[in-house]
XYZ file of C-alpha atoms in Angstrom:
626
model
C 110.003 90.246 78.895
C 108.737 89.605 75.351
C 111.616 89.012 72.891
C 111.943 91.658 70.171
C 114.361 89.813 67.864
C 114.847 91.581 64.530
C 111.270 92.772 64.255
C 110.825 96.512 64.101
C 108.224 98.483 66.018
C 104.912 98.567 64.229
C 104.578 102.244 65.058
C 107.654 104.044 63.771
C 106.407 107.268 65.308
C 106.301 105.965 68.884
C 108.755 108.655 69.980
C 106.897 111.351 71.959
C 106.342 114.648 70.165
C 108.490 116.771 72.532
C 111.383 114.349 71.988
C 110.974 114.540 68.205
C 111.025 118.324 68.390
C 114.203 118.204 70.474
C 115.845 115.889 67.918
C 114.912 118.204 65.065
C 116.266 121.236 66.883
C 119.578 119.515 67.704
C 120.173 118.458 64.087
C 119.238 121.862 62.677
C 121.383 123.650 65.254
C 124.360 121.682 63.903
C 123.509 121.881 60.206
C 122.634 125.586 60.005
C 125.974 126.983 61.256
C 127.841 124.560 58.975
C 125.640 125.582 56.037
C 126.194 129.262 56.762
C 129.977 128.754 56.893
C 129.973 126.697 53.703
C 127.843 129.306 51.990
C 130.360 132.048 52.841
C 133.289 129.919 51.658
C 131.548 129.025 48.401
C 130.696 132.678 47.807
C 134.316 133.716 48.438
C 135.578 130.981 46.068
C 133.259 132.054 43.293
C 130.624 129.351 43.674
C 127.952 131.998 43.931
C 125.117 129.875 42.547
C 125.764 127.192 45.181
C 126.154 129.824 47.909
C 122.824 131.360 46.883
C 121.071 127.972 47.024
C 122.572 127.302 50.461
C 121.410 130.715 51.725
C 117.893 130.221 50.358
C 117.627 126.729 51.824
C 118.872 127.944 55.204
C 116.501 130.925 55.400
C 113.409 129.569 53.664
C 113.611 125.848 54.521
C 115.806 125.048 57.523
C 114.845 128.069 59.622
C 111.067 127.438 59.253
C 111.754 123.757 59.947
C 113.296 124.852 63.256
C 110.719 127.470 64.273
C 107.396 126.059 63.110
C 107.209 122.839 65.201
C 108.731 124.527 68.255
C 105.945 127.062 68.338
C 103.072 124.762 67.443
C 104.036 121.246 68.581
C 101.458 121.232 71.372
C 98.680 122.186 68.991
C 99.094 119.850 66.003
C 101.576 117.099 65.081
C 101.139 118.116 61.449
C 103.555 121.027 61.919
C 106.213 118.747 63.365
C 105.932 116.461 60.333
C 106.174 119.564 58.131
C 109.384 120.633 59.889
C 110.956 117.222 59.352
C 109.902 117.219 55.695
C 111.468 120.664 55.205
C 114.743 119.396 56.667
C 114.792 116.380 54.346
C 113.819 118.478 51.314
C 116.466 121.119 52.037
C 119.159 118.461 52.477
C 118.171 116.849 49.155
C 118.317 120.193 47.312
C 121.772 121.033 48.706
C 123.084 117.542 47.876
C 121.837 117.805 44.278
C 123.442 121.272 43.933
C 126.735 119.909 45.299
C 126.779 117.215 42.605
C 125.749 119.768 39.984
C 128.390 122.304 41.004
C 131.218 119.931 41.937
C 130.980 120.500 45.671
C 131.381 116.930 46.899
C 135.040 116.705 45.998
C 135.963 118.901 48.960
C 134.303 119.561 52.309
C 130.948 119.043 50.582
C 131.630 115.345 51.014
C 130.177 115.819 54.499
C 126.722 116.083 52.957
C 126.904 112.603 51.369
C 125.759 110.595 54.449
C 123.459 113.294 55.856
C 120.395 112.660 53.747
C 120.382 108.878 54.309
C 120.736 109.276 58.054
C 118.013 111.941 58.151
C 115.629 109.824 56.063
C 115.864 106.789 58.355
C 116.087 108.882 61.505
C 112.959 110.979 60.949
C 110.847 108.781 58.680
C 111.635 105.351 60.104
C 112.961 102.347 58.169
C 110.147 101.716 55.713
C 109.402 105.347 54.891
C 113.122 106.099 54.917
C 113.618 103.706 51.986
C 110.790 105.449 50.123
C 112.543 108.798 50.622
C 115.944 107.444 49.495
C 114.456 105.825 46.382
C 112.514 108.993 45.647
C 115.661 111.055 46.270
C 117.618 108.877 43.799
C 114.980 109.291 41.106
C 114.765 113.044 41.793
C 118.548 113.379 41.590
C 118.688 111.612 38.226
C 115.941 113.852 36.836
C 117.548 117.032 38.235
C 120.987 116.192 36.878
C 119.490 115.306 33.513
C 118.056 118.802 33.331
C 120.804 120.803 35.089
C 123.784 118.681 34.210
C 126.706 117.883 36.531
C 130.245 119.032 37.151
C 131.274 115.377 37.261
C 131.485 112.941 34.398
C 129.368 109.809 34.243
C 132.365 107.679 35.196
C 132.972 109.848 38.285
C 129.313 109.621 39.246
C 129.430 105.827 38.949
C 132.500 105.826 41.198
C 130.646 107.937 43.724
C 127.658 105.535 43.805
C 129.296 102.777 45.998
C 130.267 105.363 48.602
C 126.734 106.669 48.721
C 125.422 103.078 48.958
C 127.789 102.397 51.870
C 126.443 105.405 53.761
C 122.875 104.320 53.047
C 123.616 100.850 54.458
C 125.376 102.363 57.483
C 122.447 104.721 58.124
C 119.999 101.818 57.764
C 121.843 99.573 60.241
C 122.438 102.411 62.709
C 118.817 103.495 62.784
C 117.545 99.934 62.799
C 119.598 99.298 65.930
C 118.361 102.583 67.391
C 114.711 101.673 66.794
C 115.091 98.126 68.105
C 116.928 99.364 71.165
C 114.223 101.975 71.720
C 111.623 99.197 71.417
C 113.429 97.070 74.008
C 113.795 100.042 76.316
C 110.140 100.910 75.854
C 109.106 97.349 76.726
C 111.283 97.435 79.830
C 109.722 100.727 80.860
C 106.241 99.351 80.202
C 107.024 96.191 82.168
C 108.448 98.149 85.093
C 105.539 100.588 84.978
C 103.062 97.698 84.991
C 104.903 96.134 87.924
C 104.891 99.411 89.858
C 101.210 99.927 89.064
C 100.500 96.402 90.302
C 102.443 97.041 93.517
C 100.652 100.344 93.989
C 97.255 98.621 93.739
C 98.004 95.268 95.420
C 99.104 93.953 98.781
C 102.678 92.627 98.683
C 102.037 89.682 101.049
C 98.756 88.230 99.742
C 98.712 89.796 96.239
C 95.109 90.821 96.877
C 94.061 94.302 95.717
C 94.693 96.912 98.400
C 92.582 99.727 99.826
C 93.354 102.038 96.889
C 92.245 99.401 94.366
C 89.081 98.737 96.369
C 88.244 102.450 96.378
C 88.763 102.699 92.601
C 86.675 99.581 91.934
C 83.881 100.700 94.264
C 83.831 104.108 92.600
C 83.295 102.408 89.224
C 80.442 100.364 90.695
C 78.889 103.553 92.081
C 79.323 105.440 88.790
C 77.531 102.679 86.867
C 75.058 101.740 89.566
C 71.550 101.143 88.252
C 69.911 100.644 91.609
C 71.365 97.183 92.194
C 72.511 96.434 95.767
C 76.058 97.341 96.772
C 77.741 96.915 100.149
C 81.213 97.105 101.620
C 82.007 94.280 104.047
C 85.068 94.428 106.315
C 86.209 91.289 108.134
C 88.775 91.074 110.910
C 90.352 88.294 113.007
C 89.725 89.133 116.652
C 92.767 87.202 117.969
C 95.406 87.712 115.299
C 97.841 89.572 117.573
C 97.732 86.679 120.017
C 98.405 84.204 117.184
C 101.317 86.344 116.012
C 102.791 86.415 119.510
C 102.377 82.671 120.097
C 103.338 81.280 116.670
C 105.603 84.026 115.331
C 105.195 86.493 112.490
C 106.188 83.984 109.806
C 103.297 81.707 110.722
C 101.095 84.758 111.145
C 101.880 85.732 107.535
C 101.085 82.173 106.437
C 97.699 82.443 108.089
C 97.017 85.787 106.397
C 97.762 84.175 103.028
C 95.316 81.368 103.782
C 92.702 83.921 104.812
C 93.318 85.798 101.556
C 92.923 82.600 99.510
C 89.602 81.825 101.196
C 88.406 85.375 100.686
C 89.359 85.290 97.000
C 87.628 81.930 96.541
C 84.504 83.310 98.216
C 84.594 86.471 96.083
C 84.957 84.601 92.797
C 84.327 86.683 89.686
C 81.276 88.610 90.884
C 82.827 90.247 93.984
C 85.960 92.279 94.595
C 88.157 91.185 97.517
C 90.948 93.285 99.059
C 93.310 93.372 102.011
C 93.109 96.696 103.827
C 95.814 96.336 106.490
C 97.091 93.778 108.997
C 94.395 91.141 109.495
C 91.664 93.332 108.019
C 90.089 92.342 104.688
C 87.178 93.713 102.682
C 84.773 92.765 99.891
C 82.723 94.952 97.581
C 79.532 92.901 97.656
C 76.722 93.054 95.114
C 73.992 90.863 96.537
C 70.298 90.982 97.294
C 70.930 89.242 100.611
C 74.237 90.684 101.750
C 73.621 89.694 105.383
C 73.391 85.995 104.489
C 76.518 86.327 102.365
C 78.320 88.007 105.252
C 77.340 85.158 107.582
C 78.536 82.607 105.020
C 81.807 84.518 104.731
C 82.249 84.506 108.497
C 81.658 80.747 108.659
C 84.165 80.156 105.867
C 86.831 82.336 107.476
C 86.345 80.661 110.874
C 87.017 77.148 109.604
C 90.267 75.773 111.144
C 93.582 76.834 109.590
C 96.532 74.485 109.184
C 99.631 76.284 110.476
C 102.886 74.406 111.212
C 101.048 71.068 111.567
C 98.594 72.673 114.013
C 94.931 73.442 113.465
C 94.169 77.005 114.500
C 90.644 78.222 115.089
C 89.849 81.930 115.019
C 86.914 84.181 115.694
C 86.069 86.879 113.193
C 84.136 90.122 113.332
C 82.332 91.652 110.351
C 81.130 95.199 109.715
C 78.887 96.121 106.792
C 77.838 99.403 105.158
C 75.292 99.716 102.341
C 75.243 102.085 99.368
C 73.701 104.660 99.317
C 72.067 104.477 102.783
C 75.363 104.538 104.670
C 77.512 106.501 102.249
C 77.622 107.800 98.682
C 81.399 107.547 98.207
C 83.797 104.594 98.620
C 85.581 106.413 101.439
C 82.327 106.919 103.358
C 81.321 103.292 102.907
C 84.710 102.050 104.096
C 84.696 104.393 107.084
C 81.213 103.365 108.148
C 81.885 99.656 107.587
C 84.933 100.052 109.825
C 82.789 101.698 112.504
C 80.339 98.779 112.271
C 83.311 96.404 112.632
C 84.474 98.148 115.799
C 80.941 97.960 117.170
C 80.895 94.228 116.379
C 84.120 93.830 118.357
C 82.730 95.772 121.302
C 79.395 93.981 121.662
C 80.698 90.656 120.316
C 78.023 90.394 117.647
C 78.765 89.733 113.994
C 77.966 90.662 111.293
C 77.074 94.191 112.332
C 75.353 96.625 109.957
C 76.295 100.290 110.318
C 73.932 102.749 111.961
C 74.477 106.407 112.794
C 74.363 105.851 116.540
C 77.532 103.735 116.250
C 79.478 106.569 114.674
C 82.096 107.944 117.079
C 82.476 110.968 114.819
C 78.857 112.095 114.933
C 78.230 115.704 115.902
C 76.824 114.569 119.252
C 79.938 112.528 120.092
C 82.265 115.301 118.951
C 80.453 117.735 121.202
C 80.663 115.349 124.156
C 84.355 114.769 123.521
C 85.039 118.491 123.622
C 83.075 118.827 126.862
C 84.278 115.667 128.618
C 87.801 116.913 129.275
C 86.392 120.009 130.966
C 83.906 117.849 132.865
C 86.790 116.057 134.578
C 88.423 119.359 135.491
C 85.196 121.042 136.584
C 84.081 118.182 138.884
C 80.986 117.421 136.803
C 81.626 113.691 137.215
C 80.138 111.929 140.244
C 80.407 108.414 141.623
C 77.374 106.215 142.001
C 77.537 102.949 143.911
C 75.709 99.721 143.088
C 75.421 97.520 146.190
C 76.779 93.991 146.436
C 74.723 91.913 148.836
C 75.801 88.949 150.938
C 73.285 86.379 149.685
C 73.361 84.397 152.921
C 72.604 87.331 155.251
C 71.017 89.836 152.834
C 73.413 92.542 154.070
C 75.117 95.144 151.867
C 78.829 94.425 152.251
C 80.338 96.043 149.156
C 79.565 98.349 146.242
C 80.850 98.855 142.714
C 81.860 102.446 141.933
C 80.277 103.641 138.680
C 80.993 107.029 137.137
C 78.164 109.353 136.106
C 78.284 112.687 134.293
C 76.066 115.447 135.634
C 76.103 117.756 132.625
C 75.392 121.395 133.593
C 72.914 121.813 130.719
C 71.764 118.306 129.750
C 71.529 116.733 133.172
C 72.597 113.104 133.589
C 74.518 111.794 130.551
C 74.296 108.019 130.184
C 77.630 106.184 130.676
C 77.200 104.502 127.296
C 77.526 107.895 125.634
C 80.829 108.987 127.162
C 82.727 105.885 128.365
C 83.431 104.837 124.771
C 84.586 108.366 123.939
C 86.950 108.317 126.905
C 88.424 104.977 125.827
C 88.927 106.060 122.210
C 90.359 109.520 122.903
C 92.831 108.907 125.726
C 90.613 110.432 128.441
C 90.132 107.068 130.139
C 93.375 107.332 132.068
C 92.667 110.676 133.747
C 89.082 109.538 134.335
C 90.252 106.328 136.035
C 92.674 108.340 138.176
C 89.786 110.584 139.222
C 87.522 107.597 139.978
C 90.188 105.940 142.152
C 90.911 109.209 143.940
C 87.227 109.678 144.729
C 86.790 106.019 145.716
C 89.751 106.215 148.115
C 88.312 109.367 149.685
C 84.858 107.746 150.008
C 86.323 104.547 151.469
C 88.256 106.571 154.044
C 85.075 108.449 154.960
C 83.112 105.208 155.432
C 85.869 103.739 157.573
C 85.729 106.818 159.784
C 81.942 106.415 160.050
C 82.136 102.679 160.837
C 80.366 101.837 157.582
C 81.622 98.418 156.542
C 81.254 98.672 152.763
C 84.185 97.865 150.508
C 84.395 99.595 147.136
C 85.127 97.988 143.780
C 86.657 100.037 140.947
C 86.811 98.949 137.289
C 90.153 99.191 135.482
C 90.470 99.530 131.720
C 92.939 97.978 129.289
C 94.843 101.291 129.186
C 95.385 101.085 132.951
C 96.634 97.499 132.809
C 99.089 98.250 129.988
C 100.542 101.328 131.717
C 103.660 100.297 133.722
C 103.474 103.553 135.714
C 99.871 102.943 136.836
C 100.689 101.137 140.146
C 103.076 103.934 141.141
C 100.387 106.566 140.534
C 97.909 104.610 142.699
C 100.516 104.192 145.420
C 100.950 107.967 145.468
C 97.174 108.425 145.942
C 97.250 106.050 148.941
C 99.448 108.406 150.966
C 97.490 109.094 154.126
C 94.864 106.448 153.265
C 96.683 103.163 153.896
C 93.700 101.572 155.663
C 91.503 101.649 152.560
C 93.502 99.364 150.284
C 92.538 96.158 152.111
C 88.876 97.012 151.606
C 89.083 98.189 148.003
C 88.743 95.774 145.088
C 90.136 96.447 141.622
C 87.953 94.792 138.977
C 89.437 93.743 135.642
C 87.880 91.965 132.676
C 89.613 89.065 130.947
C 89.497 90.899 127.614
C 91.321 93.872 129.177
C 94.615 91.976 129.410
C 94.321 89.676 126.387
C 96.283 91.867 123.959
C 99.303 92.482 126.212
C 99.145 89.759 128.870
C 102.768 90.030 130.050
C 102.579 93.756 130.804
C 99.078 93.447 132.298
C 100.111 90.560 134.565
C 103.053 92.570 135.900
C 100.781 95.564 136.624
C 98.170 93.350 138.337
C 100.797 91.754 140.550
C 102.147 95.147 141.593
C 98.615 96.300 142.476
C 98.090 93.155 144.546
C 101.384 93.773 146.342
C 100.069 97.213 147.331
C 97.288 95.417 149.220
C 94.320 95.732 146.854
C 91.947 92.833 146.262
C 91.788 91.711 142.609
C 88.512 90.663 140.982
C 87.962 89.070 137.550
C 84.893 90.742 136.073
C 82.629 89.162 133.418
C 84.157 85.760 134.158
C 83.409 83.099 131.553
C 83.396 85.375 128.496
C 87.175 85.309 127.885
C 89.396 82.810 126.083
C 91.894 81.614 128.671
C 90.136 81.881 132.004
C 91.736 78.901 133.768
C 95.291 79.684 132.668
C 95.032 83.236 133.955
C 93.576 82.093 137.267
C 96.720 80.040 137.801
C 99.048 82.993 137.283
C 97.201 86.005 138.674
C 96.787 86.989 142.354
C 92.966 86.810 142.173
C 90.665 87.172 145.207
C 87.255 87.262 143.549
C 85.335 86.057 140.502
C 82.304 87.890 139.105
C 80.081 85.588 137.049
C 78.965 87.392 133.903
C 75.320 88.478 133.898
C 74.684 86.681 130.584
C 74.790 83.380 132.525
C 72.868 84.645 135.561
C 70.070 86.431 133.713
C 68.439 83.310 132.226
C 69.816 80.813 134.694
C 66.370 79.687 135.895
C 65.125 78.980 132.358
C 68.336 77.590 130.849
C 69.853 74.510 132.520
C 73.132 75.015 130.663
C 73.526 78.514 132.105
C 72.833 77.179 135.608
C 75.400 74.422 135.063
C 78.000 77.035 134.126
C 77.116 79.121 137.197
C 77.264 76.090 139.498
C 80.617 74.871 138.122
C 82.082 78.371 138.358
C 81.050 78.684 142.021
C 82.564 75.288 142.813
C 85.769 76.129 140.928
C 86.145 79.481 142.696
C 85.581 77.987 146.150
C 88.093 75.219 145.437
C 90.605 77.974 144.592
C 89.647 79.824 147.794
C 88.055 82.703 145.843
C 84.939 84.709 146.647
C 82.152 84.622 144.034
C 79.922 87.506 142.941
C 76.950 86.931 140.612
C 76.036 89.883 138.394
C 72.701 90.596 136.758
C 70.368 89.393 139.523
C 66.929 90.710 138.571
C 64.503 88.652 140.718
C 64.252 87.265 144.265
C 63.989 83.784 142.734
C 67.371 84.159 141.041
C 68.904 85.428 144.278
C 67.441 82.489 146.180
C 68.752 79.951 143.673
C 72.248 81.486 143.752
C 72.142 81.314 147.550
C 71.316 77.602 147.293
C 74.252 77.110 144.933
C 76.566 78.697 147.499
C 77.270 81.990 145.723
C 78.770 84.500 148.154
C 77.642 87.897 146.850
C 75.026 89.137 144.449
C 74.687 92.302 142.369
C 71.922 93.507 140.064
C 68.857 95.699 139.762
C 66.875 93.150 141.778
C 69.130 93.855 144.760
C 69.820 97.541 144.260
C 70.361 100.039 141.460
C 73.382 102.373 141.288
C 72.857 105.280 143.711
C 74.730 108.255 145.230
C 76.941 107.562 148.260
C 74.465 109.288 150.641
C 71.603 107.031 149.525
C 73.739 103.935 149.946
C 74.709 105.083 153.432
C 71.020 105.498 154.345
C 70.196 102.059 152.994
C 73.100 100.579 154.942
C 72.042 102.364 158.157
C 68.490 101.163 157.648
C 69.639 97.569 157.309
C 71.870 97.956 160.339
C 69.012 99.387 162.422
C 66.658 96.588 161.365
C 69.252 94.026 162.353
C 69.750 95.658 165.750
C 65.969 95.707 166.349
C 65.680 92.031 165.468
C 68.592 91.288 167.764
C 66.949 93.133 170.689
C 63.629 91.384 170.041
C 65.384 88.060 170.049
């Protein structure tokens, strides 16, 4: 804190007006009863002139001094100053009359220190001296005209006592003012610290969300058409880093991320930490997309944590003013939606668009109707065939949910699957899908249709310890189906909570289900999970299969994955087969099963049964002809 020393406040009227009014009222509430009592005593003792002066001062000076500022203090400080001046003037008049009439030899001695204390107390040190000097001159003039009860020798004897009270009043009020200054500085310092804490993040000392909103609002208020965007950046694996390295090292990494962000922002951008591993920048740039890419590259450079070099992957969402929002809150909300979209489709940076918004009127309507759709049996299962590439036979099918809306017809899965995942409806939907798949598998077994069904599980299913028990309950009376059914999981579905997910997967395998890793090759720790999980099947992600014939690197990945899976005694399914040429090449590479629009689109169970029967009949005909 800044040292005050013996210097006085530059502003001697720094005390708030309500406090000054309270001080004036307290002093007058003490003085007026004393003055009234003294006036009565003086009148009774024959000092009628003094009693009259005291009565006049009390009624015409002190009483207005009490009432005027109380009634008008909120309107004009002038009246408060007037009240204080009336108090000082009335005290001076009474003191002069006491000297004139001989009143200071008795109880009137109480009035000796009052004026000096009042002068310094109300007027401050410098102005207080002016009042005391002026009072001394006025007293000399008044006594020269009116005369005094005391002799000159007695007055000279009284002078040291009055000087002592002046010095005491000066020192007392000087200490009071200095102490008030120190207290005020402490309050200011604490207030500044609290304001800083209220607007800054305690870990990184970056401005927080509130500060970003205030700053962005200023930019909007003074915007002259120059570009303005809100960019939100997030580390896609921070929870994993926290779990592996500990929260202390996680905090160290956040500080390093904050330092990089602040260095990138410089003086022409405003950087902030929103929460957790989520940061933001108010960006004023003609080419905000290039800046966002540069930011991503900077944030993805290796971090030095506990003598290790940690690499991360970031996701960025961006919203522009005024296209995507006219308030800071709207821009932040839409940038966050773009960030979530970037996480979902693994593309960054992502610029906001209305079709990403989960809170659009269309999505809100679908959310309200989806819960009833599950209850009212509006959902149906479609099945996309999996073909044995060696024989060309349909041997399995992936169960895919479809929504037959009573008014809109078929609703695309992309419109409602995300809603189900974000709103907690995914669990009841998965339960319904498994229930229907078990019933369909039982029906096919009874009809000698040898098609096994694959069902996709979500992250919510894998992180629910009670999920295996609920599936076990659905298997009552359908024990034969579990050896044919395959539960498909994606690597990303168990990345956030691997311990819980692994336990759930093992329990499902113990029930007799086959386990398949879907979208293989897009995760972070594929090989380590293959060692620990009871896996029966790998599904090569369609991103590798789709351009396999044109891209040698994609084919190399497909080939190595097939070899790896077979060495681990796993079956391999290739997704995204669009052409006969791709199917033929996968057959040459030894891939077991194929799936894709080139082999069969998703279809109702009845259509799949017909296609299966047709294949079976053709095979029987060829066998008879042979």
